[in-house]
Short mmCIF file of C-alpha atoms in Angstrom, two decimals:
data_model
loop_
_atom_site.label_atom_id
_atom_site.label_comp_id
_atom_site.label_asym_id
_atom_site.label_seq_id
_atom_site.Cartn_x
_atom_site.Cartn_y
_atom_site.Cartn_z
CA MET A 25 -18.68 -11.97 -32.15
CA HIS A 26 -17.45 -14.60 -29.69
CA THR A 27 -19.77 -15.14 -26.71
CA VAL A 28 -18.73 -16.34 -23.25
CA VAL A 29 -21.47 -18.06 -21.25
CA VAL A 30 -21.01 -17.70 -17.49
CA GLY A 31 -22.34 -20.50 -15.32
CA THR A 32 -21.74 -21.32 -11.68
CA THR A 33 -18.33 -22.81 -12.55
CA GLY A 34 -16.05 -23.44 -15.49
CA VAL A 35 -14.73 -20.02 -16.51
CA THR A 36 -11.32 -20.47 -18.19
CA ALA A 37 -8.28 -18.31 -18.75
CA SER A 38 -9.17 -18.09 -22.44
CA ASP A 39 -12.63 -16.79 -21.46
CA VAL A 40 -11.04 -14.01 -19.42
CA LEU A 41 -8.73 -13.05 -22.28
CA ALA A 42 -11.60 -13.13 -24.76
CA VAL A 43 -13.58 -10.63 -22.67
CA ALA A 44 -10.65 -8.47 -21.54
CA ARG A 45 -8.77 -8.22 -24.82
CA GLY A 46 -11.14 -9.51 -27.47
CA GLY A 47 -14.35 -7.73 -26.49
CA ALA A 48 -16.31 -11.00 -26.29
CA ARG A 49 -19.96 -10.74 -25.30
CA ILE A 50 -21.24 -12.29 -22.08
CA GLU A 51 -24.38 -14.29 -21.39
CA LEU A 52 -25.55 -15.66 -18.05
CA ALA A 53 -26.36 -19.36 -18.04
CA GLU A 54 -29.72 -20.41 -16.62
CA GLU A 55 -27.93 -22.37 -13.88
CA ALA A 56 -26.22 -19.16 -12.78
CA VAL A 57 -29.49 -17.24 -12.60
CA THR A 58 -31.02 -20.07 -10.55
CA ALA A 59 -28.03 -20.16 -8.17
CA LEU A 60 -28.12 -16.38 -7.77
CA ALA A 61 -31.81 -16.42 -6.86
CA ALA A 62 -31.39 -19.28 -4.38
CA ALA A 63 -28.51 -17.58 -2.57
CA ARG A 64 -30.42 -14.33 -2.48
CA GLU A 65 -33.34 -16.00 -0.71
CA ILE A 66 -30.94 -17.04 2.05
CA VAL A 67 -29.60 -13.49 2.43
CA ASP A 68 -33.11 -12.01 2.47
CA ALA A 69 -34.13 -14.44 5.20
CA LEU A 70 -31.13 -13.50 7.32
CA ALA A 71 -31.73 -9.81 6.72
CA ALA A 72 -35.23 -10.16 8.17
CA LYS A 73 -33.92 -11.60 11.46
CA PRO A 74 -33.00 -9.43 14.45
CA GLU A 75 -29.60 -11.10 14.93
CA PRO A 76 -26.70 -9.22 13.29
CA VAL A 77 -24.97 -10.92 10.34
CA TYR A 78 -21.68 -9.51 9.02
CA GLY A 79 -22.07 -7.81 5.66
CA VAL A 80 -25.85 -8.14 5.78
CA SER A 81 -26.88 -6.16 8.82
CA THR A 82 -23.60 -4.81 10.22
CA GLY A 83 -20.93 -2.31 9.34
CA PHE A 84 -17.66 -3.39 7.71
CA GLY A 85 -14.07 -4.01 8.71
CA ALA A 86 -13.26 -2.31 12.00
CA LEU A 87 -16.88 -1.01 12.09
CA ALA A 88 -18.42 -4.50 11.97
CA THR A 89 -19.65 -4.31 15.59
CA ARG A 90 -22.48 -1.90 14.74
CA HIS A 91 -25.87 -3.41 13.94
CA ILE A 92 -27.54 -1.56 11.06
CA SER A 93 -31.33 -1.13 11.05
CA GLN A 94 -33.28 -2.15 7.95
CA ASP A 95 -34.08 1.42 6.93
CA LEU A 96 -30.34 2.22 6.65
CA ARG A 97 -29.11 -0.89 4.85
CA SER A 98 -29.46 0.34 1.26
CA ARG A 99 -27.64 3.48 2.29
CA LEU A 100 -24.97 1.31 3.93
CA GLN A 101 -24.37 -0.59 0.67
CA ARG A 102 -24.21 2.62 -1.38
CA ASN A 103 -21.86 4.16 1.14
CA ILE A 104 -19.39 1.30 1.13
CA VAL A 105 -19.06 1.63 -2.65
CA ARG A 106 -18.73 5.40 -2.57
CA SER A 107 -16.25 5.50 0.31
CA HIS A 108 -14.15 2.63 -1.01
CA ALA A 109 -13.91 4.15 -4.50
CA ALA A 110 -10.89 6.08 -3.26
CA GLY A 111 -8.27 5.30 -5.90
CA MET A 112 -5.67 7.80 -7.03
CA GLY A 113 -3.13 8.13 -9.79
CA PRO A 114 -3.17 7.29 -13.50
CA ARG A 115 -5.96 5.27 -15.05
CA VAL A 116 -5.55 1.51 -15.26
CA GLU A 117 -5.64 -0.05 -18.73
CA ARG A 118 -8.98 -0.96 -20.27
CA GLU A 119 -8.13 -4.66 -20.54
CA VAL A 120 -7.33 -4.83 -16.82
CA VAL A 121 -10.65 -3.23 -15.88
CA ARG A 122 -12.60 -5.54 -18.16
CA ALA A 123 -10.80 -8.56 -16.70
CA LEU A 124 -11.49 -7.61 -13.10
CA MET A 125 -15.17 -6.83 -13.82
CA PHE A 126 -15.63 -10.14 -15.62
CA LEU A 127 -13.92 -12.08 -12.84
CA ARG A 128 -16.12 -10.42 -10.22
CA LEU A 129 -19.14 -11.40 -12.31
CA LYS A 130 -17.79 -14.96 -12.44
CA THR A 131 -17.72 -15.13 -8.63
CA VAL A 132 -21.13 -13.46 -8.30
CA CYS A 133 -22.59 -16.12 -10.60
CA SER A 134 -21.20 -18.92 -8.42
CA GLY A 135 -24.18 -18.47 -6.11
CA HIS A 136 -21.99 -17.93 -3.04
CA THR A 137 -22.29 -14.14 -2.75
CA GLY A 138 -26.00 -13.49 -2.26
CA VAL A 139 -26.22 -10.92 -5.06
CA ARG A 140 -29.54 -10.69 -6.96
CA PRO A 141 -29.69 -11.93 -10.57
CA GLU A 142 -30.49 -8.44 -11.86
CA VAL A 143 -27.23 -7.07 -10.46
CA ALA A 144 -25.25 -9.78 -12.25
CA GLN A 145 -27.13 -9.04 -15.47
CA THR A 146 -26.28 -5.35 -15.16
CA MET A 147 -22.60 -6.24 -14.82
CA ALA A 148 -22.82 -8.26 -18.03
CA ASP A 149 -24.72 -5.45 -19.78
CA VAL A 150 -22.06 -2.87 -18.88
CA LEU A 151 -19.30 -5.08 -20.25
CA ASN A 152 -21.29 -5.87 -23.40
CA ALA A 153 -21.89 -2.17 -23.99
CA GLY A 154 -18.14 -1.51 -23.97
CA ILE A 155 -18.41 0.77 -20.92
CA THR A 156 -15.21 0.73 -18.87
CA PRO A 157 -15.15 2.28 -15.39
CA VAL A 158 -12.29 4.64 -14.58
CA VAL A 159 -10.04 2.72 -12.19
CA HIS A 160 -6.88 4.23 -10.74
CA GLU A 161 -3.39 2.84 -10.20
CA TYR A 162 -3.34 3.14 -6.40
CA GLY A 163 -5.88 1.99 -3.84
CA SER A 164 -5.54 -1.78 -3.43
CA LEU A 165 -3.53 -3.52 -0.72
CA GLY A 166 -4.63 -6.94 -1.94
CA CYS A 167 -6.87 -7.37 1.14
CA SER A 168 -9.79 -7.53 1.41
CA GLY A 169 -9.22 -8.21 -2.24
CA ASP A 170 -8.81 -5.33 -4.69
CA LEU A 171 -11.14 -3.04 -2.79
CA ALA A 172 -10.68 0.38 -4.40
CA PRO A 173 -10.46 -0.85 -8.03
CA LEU A 174 -13.57 -3.00 -7.67
CA SER A 175 -15.38 -0.16 -5.89
CA HIS A 176 -14.83 2.14 -8.87
CA CYS A 177 -16.43 -0.56 -11.04
CA ALA A 178 -19.38 -0.93 -8.64
CA LEU A 179 -19.80 2.85 -8.69
CA THR A 180 -20.41 2.66 -12.45
CA LEU A 181 -23.14 0.04 -11.88
CA MET A 182 -24.82 2.57 -9.60
CA GLY A 183 -24.63 5.20 -12.36
CA GLU A 184 -22.06 7.27 -10.47
CA GLY A 185 -18.47 8.32 -11.12
CA ASP A 186 -16.76 8.35 -14.51
CA ALA A 187 -16.38 5.69 -17.16
CA GLU A 188 -14.98 5.35 -20.66
CA GLY A 189 -17.48 4.78 -23.43
CA PRO A 190 -16.92 2.45 -26.39
CA ASP A 191 -15.59 5.44 -28.34
CA GLY A 192 -12.79 5.96 -25.81
CA THR A 193 -14.23 9.15 -24.32
CA VAL A 194 -14.50 9.48 -20.53
CA ARG A 195 -17.89 10.73 -19.40
CA PRO A 196 -20.21 10.50 -16.37
CA ALA A 197 -21.22 6.87 -15.92
CA GLY A 198 -24.90 7.73 -15.57
CA GLU A 199 -24.95 9.27 -19.06
CA LEU A 200 -23.29 6.21 -20.59
CA LEU A 201 -25.70 3.80 -18.89
CA ALA A 202 -28.68 5.84 -20.09
CA GLU A 203 -27.42 5.89 -23.68
CA HIS A 204 -27.23 2.09 -23.68
CA GLY A 205 -30.57 1.57 -21.96
CA ILE A 206 -29.00 0.22 -18.77
CA GLN A 207 -30.81 0.94 -15.51
CA PRO A 208 -28.46 1.77 -12.58
CA VAL A 209 -28.67 -0.77 -9.75
CA GLU A 210 -30.13 0.02 -6.33
CA LEU A 211 -27.98 -2.05 -4.01
CA ARG A 212 -29.55 -4.10 -1.24
CA GLU A 213 -28.15 -6.02 1.74
CA LYS A 214 -24.65 -7.45 1.19
CA GLU A 215 -24.50 -6.48 -2.50
CA GLY A 216 -22.14 -3.54 -2.17
CA LEU A 217 -19.73 -5.65 -0.16
CA ALA A 218 -19.98 -8.56 -2.60
CA LEU A 219 -19.08 -6.35 -5.56
CA LEU A 220 -15.77 -5.18 -4.15
CA ASN A 221 -14.42 -8.03 -2.01
CA GLY A 222 -12.28 -10.12 -4.38
CA THR A 223 -8.86 -10.78 -5.89
CA ASP A 224 -10.15 -10.11 -9.40
CA GLY A 225 -7.75 -7.36 -10.46
CA MET A 226 -4.60 -9.21 -9.50
CA LEU A 227 -5.96 -12.47 -10.99
CA GLY A 228 -6.89 -10.78 -14.26
CA MET A 229 -3.41 -9.30 -14.57
CA LEU A 230 -1.85 -12.67 -13.72
CA LEU A 231 -3.82 -14.40 -16.49
CA MET A 232 -2.79 -11.80 -19.06
CA ALA A 233 0.84 -11.96 -17.93
CA LEU A 234 0.82 -15.74 -18.31
CA ALA A 235 -0.39 -15.41 -21.89
CA ASP A 236 2.21 -12.75 -22.69
CA LEU A 237 5.07 -14.61 -21.02
CA ASP A 238 4.22 -17.84 -22.80
CA LEU A 239 4.92 -16.03 -26.07
CA LEU A 240 8.00 -14.26 -24.71
CA TYR A 241 9.64 -17.47 -23.50
CA LYS A 242 9.28 -18.94 -26.97
CA SER A 243 10.64 -15.70 -28.42
CA ALA A 244 13.60 -15.82 -26.03
CA ASP A 245 14.41 -19.38 -27.14
CA VAL A 246 14.49 -18.10 -30.73
CA THR A 247 16.74 -15.12 -30.00
CA ALA A 248 19.06 -17.27 -27.88
CA ALA A 249 19.41 -19.65 -30.83
CA LEU A 250 20.11 -16.75 -33.18
CA SER A 251 22.79 -15.42 -30.84
CA LEU A 252 24.35 -18.88 -30.57
CA GLU A 253 24.57 -18.99 -34.36
CA ALA A 254 25.98 -15.48 -34.62
CA LEU A 255 28.68 -16.38 -32.08
CA LEU A 256 29.58 -19.57 -33.97
CA GLY A 257 28.57 -21.56 -30.92
CA THR A 258 27.89 -25.27 -30.62
CA ASP A 259 24.45 -26.82 -30.57
CA LYS A 260 25.79 -30.01 -29.00
CA VAL A 261 24.81 -28.68 -25.55
CA LEU A 262 21.18 -28.83 -26.68
CA ALA A 263 21.15 -32.60 -27.23
CA PRO A 264 18.06 -34.23 -25.69
CA GLU A 265 20.11 -36.86 -23.86
CA LEU A 266 21.91 -34.13 -21.90
CA HIS A 267 18.67 -32.58 -20.73
CA ALA A 268 17.09 -35.96 -19.98
CA ILE A 269 19.54 -36.46 -17.10
CA ARG A 270 18.34 -33.24 -15.46
CA PRO A 271 14.63 -33.66 -16.15
CA HIS A 272 13.21 -30.21 -15.49
CA PRO A 273 10.42 -29.98 -18.07
CA GLY A 274 10.95 -26.32 -18.92
CA GLN A 275 14.64 -26.84 -19.55
CA GLY A 276 13.96 -29.70 -21.94
CA ALA A 277 11.38 -27.65 -23.81
CA SER A 278 13.69 -24.65 -24.23
CA ALA A 279 16.57 -26.84 -25.44
CA ALA A 280 14.27 -28.58 -27.92
CA ASN A 281 13.07 -25.21 -29.24
CA MET A 282 16.62 -23.93 -29.72
CA LEU A 283 17.66 -27.15 -31.41
CA ALA A 284 14.69 -26.94 -33.78
CA VAL A 285 15.59 -23.36 -34.74
CA LEU A 286 19.24 -24.29 -35.36
CA LYS A 287 18.59 -27.36 -37.49
CA GLY A 288 20.57 -27.13 -40.73
CA SER A 289 22.77 -24.18 -39.68
CA GLN A 290 26.22 -23.78 -41.18
CA LEU A 291 27.19 -21.38 -38.39
CA THR A 292 27.24 -23.78 -35.44
CA GLY A 293 30.15 -25.93 -34.37
CA HIS A 294 33.14 -23.70 -35.24
CA HIS A 295 34.82 -23.95 -31.82
CA GLN A 296 38.17 -25.03 -33.24
CA ASP A 297 38.41 -22.50 -36.06
CA ASP A 298 40.52 -19.33 -35.91
CA ALA A 299 39.65 -18.64 -32.25
CA PRO A 300 39.47 -22.08 -30.61
CA ARG A 301 37.49 -22.56 -27.39
CA VAL A 302 36.41 -25.53 -25.35
CA GLN A 303 32.96 -24.26 -24.33
CA ASP A 304 30.60 -21.37 -24.99
CA ALA A 305 29.98 -18.77 -22.29
CA TYR A 306 27.25 -19.42 -19.75
CA SER A 307 24.85 -16.94 -21.34
CA VAL A 308 24.89 -19.11 -24.46
CA ARG A 309 25.47 -22.59 -23.05
CA CYS A 310 23.05 -22.26 -20.11
CA ALA A 311 20.23 -20.54 -22.02
CA PRO A 312 17.89 -23.58 -21.71
CA GLN A 313 18.56 -23.90 -17.99
CA VAL A 314 17.65 -20.28 -17.26
CA ALA A 315 14.70 -20.04 -19.65
CA GLY A 316 13.58 -23.49 -18.55
CA ALA A 317 13.47 -22.50 -14.89
CA GLY A 318 11.30 -19.56 -15.89
CA ARG A 319 9.02 -21.85 -17.87
CA ASP A 320 8.59 -24.08 -14.81
CA THR A 321 7.75 -20.98 -12.78
CA LEU A 322 5.10 -20.18 -15.38
CA ALA A 323 3.67 -23.67 -14.97
CA HIS A 324 3.37 -23.21 -11.20
CA ALA A 325 1.78 -19.78 -11.63
CA ARG A 326 -0.68 -21.23 -14.13
CA LEU A 327 -1.73 -23.86 -11.58
CA VAL A 328 -2.35 -21.17 -8.96
CA ALA A 329 -4.33 -19.11 -11.48
CA GLU A 330 -6.49 -22.10 -12.37
CA ARG A 331 -7.25 -22.73 -8.71
CA GLU A 332 -8.13 -19.07 -8.19
CA LEU A 333 -10.37 -19.15 -11.27
CA ALA A 334 -12.24 -22.04 -9.68
CA SER A 335 -12.70 -20.09 -6.43
CA ALA A 336 -15.56 -18.01 -5.10
CA VAL A 337 -13.81 -15.15 -3.30
CA ASP A 338 -16.08 -13.12 -1.04
CA ASN A 339 -16.66 -12.43 2.65
CA PRO A 340 -19.04 -13.55 3.99
CA VAL A 341 -20.04 -16.39 1.66
CA VAL A 342 -23.30 -18.25 1.24
CA LEU A 343 -22.72 -21.98 1.70
CA PRO A 344 -24.85 -24.74 0.13
CA ASP A 345 -26.36 -25.66 3.53
CA GLY A 346 -27.73 -22.13 3.93
CA ARG A 347 -25.11 -20.77 6.30
CA VAL A 348 -23.55 -17.36 5.70
CA GLU A 349 -20.03 -17.50 7.10
CA SER A 350 -17.16 -15.05 7.43
CA ASN A 351 -13.77 -16.17 6.08
CA GLY A 352 -10.37 -14.98 4.89
CA ASN A 353 -10.51 -16.23 1.29
CA PHE A 354 -10.11 -12.67 -0.02
CA HIS A 355 -6.46 -12.63 1.07
CA GLY A 356 -4.39 -12.34 -2.09
CA ALA A 357 -1.25 -14.19 -0.91
CA PRO A 358 -1.48 -17.17 -3.33
CA VAL A 359 -1.79 -14.85 -6.32
CA ALA A 360 0.66 -12.25 -5.00
CA TYR A 361 3.44 -14.79 -4.53
CA VAL A 362 3.34 -16.09 -8.08
CA LEU A 363 3.12 -12.58 -9.50
CA ASP A 364 6.37 -11.84 -7.68
CA PHE A 365 7.91 -15.16 -8.75
CA LEU A 366 7.18 -14.33 -12.38
CA ALA A 367 8.82 -10.91 -12.05
CA ILE A 368 11.98 -12.58 -10.71
CA ALA A 369 12.07 -15.12 -13.55
CA ALA A 370 11.41 -12.43 -16.17
CA ALA A 371 14.25 -10.29 -14.79
CA ASP A 372 16.68 -13.19 -15.07
CA LEU A 373 15.57 -14.00 -18.61
CA GLY A 374 16.14 -10.37 -19.57
CA SER A 375 19.52 -10.38 -17.87
CA ILE A 376 20.86 -13.40 -19.75
CA ALA A 377 19.58 -11.98 -23.06
CA GLU A 378 21.45 -8.73 -22.42
CA ARG A 379 24.67 -10.65 -21.70
CA ARG A 380 24.42 -12.39 -25.08
CA THR A 381 23.83 -9.05 -26.80
CA ASP A 382 26.87 -7.54 -25.12
CA ARG A 383 28.98 -10.51 -26.25
CA LEU A 384 27.84 -9.97 -29.85
CA LEU A 385 29.09 -6.37 -29.72
CA ASP A 386 32.48 -6.99 -28.08
CA LYS A 387 35.17 -7.73 -30.69
CA ASN A 388 37.20 -9.57 -28.04
CA ARG A 389 34.43 -12.09 -27.40
CA SER A 390 32.38 -12.19 -30.62
CA HIS A 391 34.74 -14.45 -32.59
CA GLY A 392 35.35 -12.26 -35.58
CA LEU A 393 32.43 -9.82 -35.65
CA PRO A 394 33.17 -6.10 -36.05
CA PRO A 395 33.14 -3.93 -32.91
CA PHE A 396 29.55 -3.07 -31.94
CA LEU A 397 28.48 -4.63 -35.28
CA ALA A 398 29.38 -1.27 -36.79
CA ASP A 399 29.81 -0.70 -40.53
CA ASP A 400 32.98 1.37 -40.07
CA ALA A 401 33.91 1.15 -36.40
CA GLY A 402 35.05 4.50 -35.06
CA VAL A 403 33.18 6.47 -37.69
CA ASP A 404 30.12 4.38 -36.86
CA SER A 405 29.04 3.43 -33.33
CA GLY A 406 26.84 0.58 -34.52
CA LEU A 407 24.63 -0.89 -31.78
CA MET A 408 26.63 0.49 -28.85
CA ILE A 409 23.79 2.55 -27.43
CA ALA A 410 21.10 0.02 -28.33
CA GLN A 411 22.84 -2.19 -25.78
CA TYR A 412 22.84 0.73 -23.29
CA THR A 413 19.07 0.89 -23.67
CA GLN A 414 18.81 -2.84 -23.18
CA ALA A 415 21.02 -2.63 -20.08
CA ALA A 416 18.85 0.14 -18.64
CA LEU A 417 15.79 -2.03 -19.15
CA VAL A 418 17.50 -4.96 -17.42
CA SER A 419 18.42 -2.76 -14.48
CA GLU A 420 14.79 -1.68 -14.19
CA MET A 421 13.72 -5.33 -14.36
CA LYS A 422 15.92 -6.11 -11.36
CA ARG A 423 14.22 -3.36 -9.36
CA LEU A 424 10.82 -4.68 -10.41
CA ALA A 425 11.85 -8.15 -9.19
CA VAL A 426 11.87 -6.96 -5.56
CA PRO A 427 8.84 -8.73 -4.05
CA ALA A 428 5.75 -6.70 -3.25
CA SER A 429 4.17 -9.57 -1.33
CA ALA A 430 6.80 -9.35 1.44
CA ASP A 431 5.81 -5.75 2.18
CA SER A 432 2.60 -6.04 4.20
CA ILE A 433 1.31 -2.82 5.73
CA PRO A 434 -1.56 -2.69 8.28
CA SER A 435 -4.82 -0.83 7.66
CA SER A 436 -8.40 -0.36 8.93
CA ALA A 437 -7.50 0.41 12.54
CA MET A 438 -5.38 -2.78 12.69
CA GLN A 439 -8.36 -5.03 11.83
CA GLU A 440 -6.76 -5.68 8.44
CA ASP A 441 -3.29 -6.05 9.92
CA HIS A 442 -1.71 -8.27 7.25
CA VAL A 443 -2.22 -7.66 3.55
CA SER A 444 -0.94 -9.30 0.36
CA MET A 445 0.02 -6.34 -1.86
CA GLY A 446 -1.04 -8.55 -4.77
CA TRP A 447 -2.32 -5.62 -6.85
CA SER A 448 1.08 -3.93 -6.56
CA ALA A 449 2.80 -7.19 -7.53
CA ALA A 450 0.57 -7.39 -10.60
CA ARG A 451 1.13 -3.79 -11.62
CA LYS A 452 4.93 -4.11 -11.54
CA LEU A 453 4.76 -7.43 -13.38
CA ARG A 454 2.94 -5.70 -16.24
CA THR A 455 5.84 -3.26 -16.51
CA ALA A 456 8.32 -6.13 -16.33
CA VAL A 457 6.57 -7.97 -19.17
CA ASP A 458 6.70 -4.84 -21.33
CA ASN A 459 10.40 -4.37 -20.58
CA LEU A 460 11.20 -8.01 -21.26
CA THR A 461 9.62 -7.66 -24.69
CA ARG A 462 11.92 -4.72 -25.45
CA ILE A 463 14.99 -6.59 -24.17
CA ILE A 464 14.27 -9.58 -26.41
CA ALA A 465 13.69 -7.19 -29.32
CA VAL A 466 17.18 -5.69 -28.87
CA GLU A 467 18.76 -9.15 -28.82
CA LEU A 468 16.82 -10.00 -31.98
CA TYR A 469 18.06 -6.82 -33.62
CA ALA A 470 21.69 -7.53 -32.73
CA ALA A 471 21.64 -11.26 -33.50
CA THR A 472 20.05 -10.92 -36.93
CA ARG A 473 22.54 -8.20 -37.90
CA ALA A 474 25.43 -10.34 -36.64
CA ILE A 475 24.28 -13.37 -38.64
CA GLU A 476 24.08 -11.29 -41.79
CA LEU A 477 27.66 -10.14 -41.19
CA ARG A 478 28.88 -13.78 -41.22
CA GLU A 479 29.45 -13.88 -44.97
CA GLY A 480 29.82 -17.27 -46.62
CA LEU A 481 28.03 -19.23 -43.91
CA ALA A 482 24.30 -19.85 -44.21
CA PRO A 483 22.10 -19.71 -41.10
CA ALA A 484 19.52 -22.37 -40.34
CA PRO A 485 16.37 -22.23 -42.47
CA ALA A 486 14.32 -21.25 -39.41
CA SER A 487 16.78 -18.47 -38.60
CA GLN A 488 16.60 -17.22 -42.17
CA ALA A 489 12.82 -17.20 -41.95
CA ALA A 490 13.07 -14.99 -38.85
CA ILE A 491 15.54 -12.65 -40.56
CA ASP A 492 13.38 -12.35 -43.67
CA ALA A 493 10.26 -11.64 -41.62
CA VAL A 494 11.88 -9.02 -39.39
CA ARG A 495 13.33 -7.24 -42.42
CA ALA A 496 9.89 -7.28 -44.06
CA ALA A 497 8.53 -5.70 -40.87
CA GLY A 498 10.77 -2.66 -41.40
CA VAL A 499 13.73 -3.55 -39.19
CA GLN A 500 16.80 -2.75 -41.28
CA GLY A 501 19.93 -4.88 -41.53
CA PRO A 502 23.67 -4.01 -41.43
CA GLY A 503 24.90 -0.67 -42.76
CA PRO A 504 26.14 2.77 -41.74
CA ASP A 505 24.78 4.42 -38.60
CA ARG A 506 21.20 5.63 -38.76
CA PHE A 507 18.44 6.76 -36.41
CA LEU A 508 18.04 3.55 -34.37
CA ALA A 509 14.89 4.23 -32.34
CA PRO A 510 12.48 3.43 -35.22
CA ASP A 511 14.27 0.14 -35.89
CA LEU A 512 14.10 -0.82 -32.23
CA ALA A 513 10.42 0.12 -32.05
CA ALA A 514 9.71 -2.03 -35.12
CA ALA A 515 11.62 -4.95 -33.57
CA ASP A 516 9.62 -4.52 -30.36
CA ALA A 517 6.32 -4.60 -32.28
CA PHE A 518 7.53 -7.64 -34.21
CA VAL A 519 8.22 -9.61 -31.03
CA ARG A 520 5.13 -8.32 -29.19
CA SER A 521 2.78 -9.34 -32.01
CA GLY A 522 4.05 -12.91 -32.10
CA GLU A 523 5.40 -12.52 -35.63
CA LEU A 524 8.86 -13.71 -34.61
CA VAL A 525 7.58 -17.03 -33.29
CA ALA A 526 5.16 -17.37 -36.20
CA ALA A 527 7.96 -16.88 -38.74
CA VAL A 528 10.15 -19.53 -37.15
CA GLU A 529 7.26 -21.97 -36.83
CA THR A 530 6.73 -21.91 -40.60
CA VAL A 531 9.94 -23.99 -40.65
CA THR A 532 10.06 -25.76 -37.29
CA GLY A 533 6.38 -26.41 -36.69
CA PRO A 534 4.89 -25.42 -33.32
CA LEU A 535 7.45 -24.60 -30.66
CA GLN A 536 7.01 -25.94 -27.15
#
């Protein structure tokens, strides 16, 4: 099994995905253990002094003015976890919980939080045992970090609350820890606060969305090319010299991908045949511009994610010179903004894909294809309602594109009077990514059927490879009306798994 070694720095996006989705094991590097111990010595020294230090010997948030005596500090740390584990609603997905736990461990191991080495080791042990705390949909405002979700994870470390075992059964966390020989932690000064004060949930979801969207943008380039072929469009608009004079990198990459898919097609370039036209519609001709803008948004979001991965997000933090200082680094605005940006770009990509699908089904705009790609139009409805489903998904995508990060709401007796809503931005982006996959799957379904209805004209070799692969995956081709939901589900799985891109790349080589 793959192992991820966590040091004081250097955790990558691929490490997060390996732990969250691949079940990779975790080991603490010796440098991390040393940094943890050194920072803890600083916290212990401050805890022994009579002067109050936030998070060490005071209350929290709006209650930070109260000095807490030494005999109450362990209780204080337990209480902050228990009281902040106040989530409600459906359970969050296992991969999200594993990502946020691993990212909190990453920050703990930076040596800036003051957590003892044994607490960090327990976090690694819980992940390695396949124990997943029950975390709920609602509870985070994105400041101070993802408080409620992280608190539910910290509760499991204490042997309290519920968690899912490696067999998928939810049980009391204490029982699961005991079965795996894991001793519950007894929290000391600052440790409860350090376990729940970070942007780890929203960052974990951002990293997974980036991986998913990278695949979906390639998939969208493929389906756009297939639709262009099915509509007897021209590939001249994809020429590199045209995109070189508007040098947005994403646009150039999308055009190059489409051109690679279309190489060798007999279907392109029929503008002056039976239904002459000067130009293709925007949804066809401007596909690289729209997808390219989304790709550039991905690049910006990836930069923000990399910076956040390199961050130690906690309050207060232990600095190398021995100071323990309060700060606002837990504010999720940088992550929240790009989560919202990605939802906007995804909605537009879904919208342009739906417009191409609609064009394929309209006999007045499809340049010779049968109405709704039906076998016997009138008796058969063809893909009429498949497009309805796609349109409903696009409409939902537009609602999901409304920014969460612009909707701050005050909390904690106005001490936390401006919040990021980054968790909410991440949760709706996950839905948007799922919907975008389905939208692309419907376009794939329509475009491959339309190409097969163009008798006597051979598609590009890469297009044929996609058609052959999707048919082998159980998505049926043209014919009389049938129960469509299973076909659409199979097309969705085909896109989601990466098989569409893989099939095309057997001809084109790696897409950009």
